[in-house]
């Protein structure tokens, strides 16, 4: 019978994971000086990626086999494709054919004996999967997501997006601010929220009050300055009489929360003249 090639995934040892976990906590905390200063994917890869010597050790080990070798972009994962006999010899194990049905894409073979790798190779790996998929099933089709469309006018209190995300001890939310004249804010944070956009002197927004209500009797109130070093921003989608008017959507993450059951969020704007939106 025709034998399909087997796929083995090797995970190389990553570096600086404790540092990245602490960094992720700090950039998600609004009161931390580095709040919102996220690393790019390339920066994360350069910090957490395996050492060059470790990559060379694995590459040299696998290049001596007839198998196909492919490293991931971050070089922390390796996809090794070879025959059953090749896998047994390379990883010092014996494979047996599993009886019965297997999941779509899963290998029907299992290791009957522990993997035996040269010590220099085993020392640079976090794990080896001999049961990697031979092929990946097609991803299910995702329903198209519709961007939140905010009203362009007629409000004074900020309008929250429906996409409030609750995670482990944090809530992330997005909203559009409205000025004294009832129009959605169109200015960037650096230019001052609502500054010079109507409403007269004192009509610019100086801060936002985030109110998080959690059942049964928990409430957290955080007042955040309307500045670029605290809030994130991106182009918003505001509708006005069938047409779209550009506005600015703000985003913020509030941390140090305990409970996410029945969480409700409100946002109020504090204006320069001392007034507060409803």
CSV table of C-alpha atoms in Angstrom, one decimal:
chain,number,residue,atom,x,y,z
A,1,UNK,CA,0.0,0.0,0.0
A,2,UNK,CA,1.1,3.5,-0.7
A,3,UNK,CA,2.5,5.2,2.4
A,4,UNK,CA,2.0,8.9,2.8
A,5,UNK,CA,4.9,11.0,4.1
A,6,UNK,CA,4.8,11.8,7.7
A,7,UNK,CA,4.9,15.4,9.1
A,8,UNK,CA,6.8,16.1,12.3
A,9,UNK,CA,6.8,19.5,14.0
A,10,UNK,CA,9.7,20.6,16.2
A,11,UNK,CA,9.4,23.5,18.6
A,12,UNK,CA,12.7,25.3,19.3
A,13,UNK,CA,13.4,26.7,22.7
A,14,UNK,CA,12.3,30.4,22.9
A,15,UNK,CA,14.0,33.2,24.8
A,16,UNK,CA,12.8,36.0,27.1
A,17,UNK,CA,9.3,34.7,27.6
A,18,UNK,CA,9.1,36.0,31.2
A,19,UNK,CA,10.1,39.5,30.0
A,20,UNK,CA,7.4,39.4,27.2
A,21,UNK,CA,4.7,38.3,29.6
A,22,UNK,CA,5.5,41.2,31.9
A,23,UNK,CA,5.6,43.6,29.0
A,24,UNK,CA,2.2,42.4,27.8
A,25,UNK,CA,0.8,43.1,31.3
A,26,UNK,CA,2.3,46.6,31.4
A,27,UNK,CA,1.2,47.7,28.0
A,28,UNK,CA,-2.4,46.7,28.9
A,29,UNK,CA,-2.4,48.7,32.1
A,30,UNK,CA,-3.7,52.3,31.6
A,31,UNK,CA,-1.7,53.6,34.6
A,32,UNK,CA,1.6,52.2,33.4
A,33,UNK,CA,4.0,54.6,31.6
A,34,UNK,CA,4.4,52.2,28.7
A,35,UNK,CA,0.6,51.6,28.2
A,36,UNK,CA,-0.3,51.1,24.6
A,37,UNK,CA,3.4,50.8,23.4
A,38,UNK,CA,3.0,47.4,21.7
A,39,UNK,CA,5.8,45.6,20.0
A,40,UNK,CA,5.5,44.8,16.3
A,41,UNK,CA,5.5,41.1,15.2
A,42,UNK,CA,9.0,41.4,14.0
A,43,UNK,CA,10.1,42.9,17.3
A,44,UNK,CA,8.5,40.1,19.2
A,45,UNK,CA,10.2,37.5,16.9
A,46,UNK,CA,13.6,39.1,17.4
A,47,UNK,CA,13.1,39.1,21.2
A,48,UNK,CA,11.6,35.7,21.7
A,49,UNK,CA,13.1,33.8,18.7
A,50,UNK,CA,15.5,31.0,19.3
A,51,UNK,CA,19.2,31.7,19.4
A,52,UNK,CA,21.1,31.5,16.1
A,53,UNK,CA,23.2,28.6,17.5
A,54,UNK,CA,20.1,26.6,18.4
A,55,UNK,CA,18.7,27.1,14.9
A,56,UNK,CA,22.0,26.0,13.4
A,57,UNK,CA,22.0,22.9,15.6
A,58,UNK,CA,18.5,21.8,14.4
A,59,UNK,CA,19.2,22.6,10.8
A,60,UNK,CA,22.5,20.7,10.7
A,61,UNK,CA,20.8,17.7,12.4
A,62,UNK,CA,17.9,17.5,9.9
A,63,UNK,CA,19.9,18.4,6.8
A,64,UNK,CA,21.7,15.0,7.2
A,65,UNK,CA,18.4,13.2,6.5
A,66,UNK,CA,16.5,12.8,3.2
A,67,UNK,CA,13.5,14.7,4.7
A,68,UNK,CA,12.2,18.2,3.7
A,69,UNK,CA,12.8,20.9,6.2
A,70,UNK,CA,10.9,24.2,6.5
A,71,UNK,CA,11.3,26.8,9.3
A,72,UNK,CA,8.6,29.2,10.3
A,73,UNK,CA,9.0,32.9,9.9
A,74,UNK,CA,10.0,33.3,13.5
A,75,UNK,CA,12.2,30.2,13.3
A,76,UNK,CA,10.7,28.8,16.5
A,77,UNK,CA,8.9,26.0,14.6
A,78,UNK,CA,10.2,23.5,12.1
A,79,UNK,CA,8.1,21.3,9.7
A,80,UNK,CA,9.9,18.1,8.8
A,81,UNK,CA,8.4,15.8,6.1
A,82,UNK,CA,9.8,12.3,5.5
A,83,UNK,CA,8.8,8.6,5.1
A,84,UNK,CA,7.9,6.4,8.1
A,85,UNK,CA,11.3,4.6,8.0
A,86,UNK,CA,13.1,8.0,7.8
A,87,UNK,CA,11.1,9.4,10.8
A,88,UNK,CA,11.9,6.2,12.9
A,89,UNK,CA,15.6,6.5,12.2
A,90,UNK,CA,15.8,10.2,12.6
A,91,UNK,CA,14.0,10.3,16.0
A,92,UNK,CA,15.1,7.0,17.3
A,93,UNK,CA,11.6,5.6,17.8
A,94,UNK,CA,9.3,2.9,16.4
A,95,UNK,CA,6.0,3.9,14.8
A,96,UNK,CA,2.9,1.7,14.8
A,97,UNK,CA,-0.2,2.1,12.7
A,98,UNK,CA,-3.2,3.1,14.8
A,99,UNK,CA,-6.3,0.9,14.4
A,100,UNK,CA,-9.7,2.6,13.9
A,101,UNK,CA,-10.6,6.0,12.6
A,102,UNK,CA,-8.5,9.1,13.0
A,103,UNK,CA,-9.4,12.7,12.8
A,104,UNK,CA,-9.3,14.4,9.4
A,105,UNK,CA,-5.8,15.4,8.6
A,106,UNK,CA,-4.2,13.5,11.5
A,107,UNK,CA,-1.5,11.0,11.1
A,108,UNK,CA,-2.6,7.3,11.7
A,109,UNK,CA,0.9,6.5,13.2
A,110,UNK,CA,1.9,6.7,16.9
A,111,UNK,CA,5.3,6.4,18.6
A,112,UNK,CA,5.5,3.0,20.4
A,113,UNK,CA,8.8,4.0,22.1
A,114,UNK,CA,10.1,7.3,23.5
A,115,UNK,CA,11.9,9.6,21.1
A,116,UNK,CA,15.7,9.4,21.4
A,117,UNK,CA,17.5,12.5,20.1
A,118,UNK,CA,21.2,13.4,20.4
A,119,UNK,CA,21.7,15.4,23.6
A,120,UNK,CA,22.8,18.5,21.7
A,121,UNK,CA,19.5,18.6,19.7
A,122,UNK,CA,17.2,17.7,22.6
A,123,UNK,CA,18.7,20.5,24.7
A,124,UNK,CA,17.5,23.2,22.2
A,125,UNK,CA,14.0,21.9,21.7
A,126,UNK,CA,10.8,22.5,23.7
A,127,UNK,CA,8.9,19.7,22.1
A,128,UNK,CA,8.4,17.3,19.1
A,129,UNK,CA,5.1,16.3,17.6
A,130,UNK,CA,5.1,13.1,15.7
A,131,UNK,CA,1.3,13.3,15.2
A,132,UNK,CA,1.2,16.5,13.2
A,133,UNK,CA,-1.4,16.8,10.5
A,134,UNK,CA,-0.6,15.4,7.0
A,135,UNK,CA,-2.8,18.1,5.6
A,136,UNK,CA,-4.8,20.9,7.2
A,137,UNK,CA,-8.6,20.8,6.7
A,138,UNK,CA,-10.0,23.9,5.1
A,139,UNK,CA,-10.9,26.6,7.5
A,140,UNK,CA,-14.6,27.2,7.9
A,141,UNK,CA,-15.9,30.3,6.1
A,142,UNK,CA,-16.2,33.2,8.4
A,143,UNK,CA,-19.3,35.4,8.4
A,144,UNK,CA,-18.4,38.9,7.1
A,145,UNK,CA,-17.9,41.4,10.0
A,146,UNK,CA,-19.7,44.7,9.7
A,147,UNK,CA,-17.8,47.8,11.1
A,148,UNK,CA,-19.6,49.7,13.8
A,149,UNK,CA,-21.4,52.7,12.2
A,150,UNK,CA,-21.8,55.6,14.6
A,151,UNK,CA,-24.3,58.4,14.2
A,152,UNK,CA,-22.6,61.6,12.9
A,153,UNK,CA,-24.6,64.0,15.1
A,154,UNK,CA,-27.3,64.4,17.8
A,155,UNK,CA,-25.3,63.2,20.8
A,156,UNK,CA,-23.1,64.7,23.5
A,157,UNK,CA,-22.1,61.5,25.4
A,158,UNK,CA,-19.6,59.2,23.6
A,159,UNK,CA,-21.0,56.3,21.7
A,160,UNK,CA,-19.6,52.8,22.4
A,161,UNK,CA,-18.9,50.2,19.8
A,162,UNK,CA,-20.6,46.8,20.3
A,163,UNK,CA,-17.3,45.1,20.1
A,164,UNK,CA,-16.3,45.2,23.8
A,165,UNK,CA,-13.7,42.6,24.5
A,166,UNK,CA,-13.3,41.1,28.0
A,167,UNK,CA,-10.2,39.1,28.7
A,168,UNK,CA,-8.1,38.0,31.7
A,169,UNK,CA,-8.5,40.9,34.1
A,170,UNK,CA,-9.1,43.5,31.4
A,171,UNK,CA,-11.7,45.1,29.2
A,172,UNK,CA,-11.0,46.7,25.8
A,173,UNK,CA,-13.5,49.1,24.3
A,174,UNK,CA,-13.9,51.5,21.3
A,175,UNK,CA,-15.9,54.7,21.1
A,176,UNK,CA,-16.5,57.9,19.3
A,177,UNK,CA,-16.7,61.3,21.1
A,178,UNK,CA,-19.2,64.0,20.5
A,179,UNK,CA,-18.7,67.7,20.8
A,180,UNK,CA,-20.8,70.5,22.4
A,181,UNK,CA,-22.6,71.1,19.1
A,182,UNK,CA,-23.7,67.4,18.9
A,183,UNK,CA,-21.3,66.5,16.1
A,184,UNK,CA,-19.0,63.5,16.1
A,185,UNK,CA,-15.4,64.4,16.8
A,186,UNK,CA,-13.3,64.7,13.6
A,187,UNK,CA,-10.0,65.8,15.1
A,188,UNK,CA,-7.0,63.6,16.0
A,189,UNK,CA,-6.0,63.3,19.7
A,190,UNK,CA,-2.8,65.4,18.9
A,191,UNK,CA,-5.0,68.3,17.7
A,192,UNK,CA,-7.3,68.1,20.8
A,193,UNK,CA,-10.7,66.4,20.9
A,194,UNK,CA,-13.4,68.8,19.7
A,195,UNK,CA,-11.0,71.8,19.9
A,196,UNK,CA,-12.2,74.4,17.5
A,197,UNK,CA,-14.9,72.1,16.2
A,198,UNK,CA,-18.0,73.9,17.5
A,199,UNK,CA,-19.5,74.4,20.9
A,200,UNK,CA,-17.6,77.6,21.7
A,201,UNK,CA,-14.9,78.2,24.3
A,202,UNK,CA,-14.4,75.3,26.7
A,203,UNK,CA,-16.1,72.8,24.4
A,204,UNK,CA,-13.1,70.6,23.9
A,205,UNK,CA,-12.9,67.3,25.7
A,206,UNK,CA,-10.2,67.0,28.3
A,207,UNK,CA,-10.8,63.5,29.6
A,208,UNK,CA,-13.1,60.5,29.4
A,209,UNK,CA,-14.6,58.7,32.4
A,210,UNK,CA,-14.8,54.9,31.9
A,211,UNK,CA,-17.4,53.3,34.1
A,212,UNK,CA,-17.4,49.5,34.3
A,213,UNK,CA,-20.4,47.9,36.1
A,214,UNK,CA,-20.1,44.2,37.1
A,215,UNK,CA,-22.7,42.1,38.8
A,216,UNK,CA,-23.6,41.8,41.5
A,217,UNK,CA,-22.3,45.0,43.1
A,218,UNK,CA,-18.9,45.8,41.6
A,219,UNK,CA,-18.0,49.1,39.9
A,220,UNK,CA,-14.8,50.5,38.6
A,221,UNK,CA,-14.4,54.1,37.5
A,222,UNK,CA,-11.3,55.3,35.6
A,223,UNK,CA,-10.8,58.9,34.3
A,224,UNK,CA,-8.3,59.0,31.4
A,225,UNK,CA,-6.9,62.2,29.8
A,226,UNK,CA,-7.8,62.7,26.2
A,227,UNK,CA,-4.2,62.4,25.0
A,228,UNK,CA,-2.4,60.3,22.5
A,229,UNK,CA,-0.1,58.7,25.1
A,230,UNK,CA,-3.2,57.2,26.9
A,231,UNK,CA,-5.8,56.5,24.2
A,232,UNK,CA,-5.5,54.8,20.8
A,233,UNK,CA,-7.2,56.1,17.7
A,234,UNK,CA,-8.1,55.1,14.2
A,235,UNK,CA,-10.5,56.4,11.5
A,236,UNK,CA,-14.1,55.9,12.4
A,237,UNK,CA,-17.2,55.4,10.3
A,238,UNK,CA,-20.0,57.9,11.0
A,239,UNK,CA,-23.2,58.1,9.0
A,240,UNK,CA,-24.9,61.4,8.1
A,241,UNK,CA,-28.1,61.3,6.0
A,242,UNK,CA,-27.0,58.2,4.0
A,243,UNK,CA,-23.5,59.5,3.5
A,244,UNK,CA,-20.4,58.8,5.5
A,245,UNK,CA,-18.5,61.5,7.3
A,246,UNK,CA,-15.0,60.9,8.6
A,247,UNK,CA,-14.7,60.8,12.4
A,248,UNK,CA,-12.2,59.5,14.9
A,249,UNK,CA,-12.7,56.3,16.9
A,250,UNK,CA,-10.8,56.0,20.2
A,251,UNK,CA,-9.8,52.7,21.9
A,252,UNK,CA,-8.7,52.0,25.5
A,253,UNK,CA,-8.0,49.0,27.7
A,254,UNK,CA,-8.9,49.0,31.4
A,255,UNK,CA,-7.1,46.4,33.6
A,256,UNK,CA,-7.1,45.2,37.2
A,257,UNK,CA,-10.6,43.7,37.0
A,258,UNK,CA,-11.9,40.7,38.9
A,259,UNK,CA,-15.1,39.6,37.4
A,260,UNK,CA,-16.6,39.5,33.9
A,261,UNK,CA,-20.1,38.1,34.5
A,262,UNK,CA,-22.7,40.6,33.2
A,263,UNK,CA,-20.2,43.4,32.5
A,264,UNK,CA,-21.6,46.8,31.4
A,265,UNK,CA,-19.5,49.7,30.2
A,266,UNK,CA,-20.4,53.4,30.0
A,267,UNK,CA,-18.2,56.4,28.8
A,268,UNK,CA,-18.7,60.0,29.7
A,269,UNK,CA,-16.9,63.1,28.3
A,270,UNK,CA,-15.5,65.8,30.6
A,271,UNK,CA,-15.3,69.2,28.8
A,272,UNK,CA,-12.9,72.0,29.5
A,273,UNK,CA,-15.7,74.2,30.9
A,274,UNK,CA,-16.3,71.7,33.7
A,275,UNK,CA,-19.4,70.1,32.3
A,276,UNK,CA,-19.9,66.4,31.9
A,277,UNK,CA,-21.8,64.6,29.2
A,278,UNK,CA,-24.9,62.5,30.3
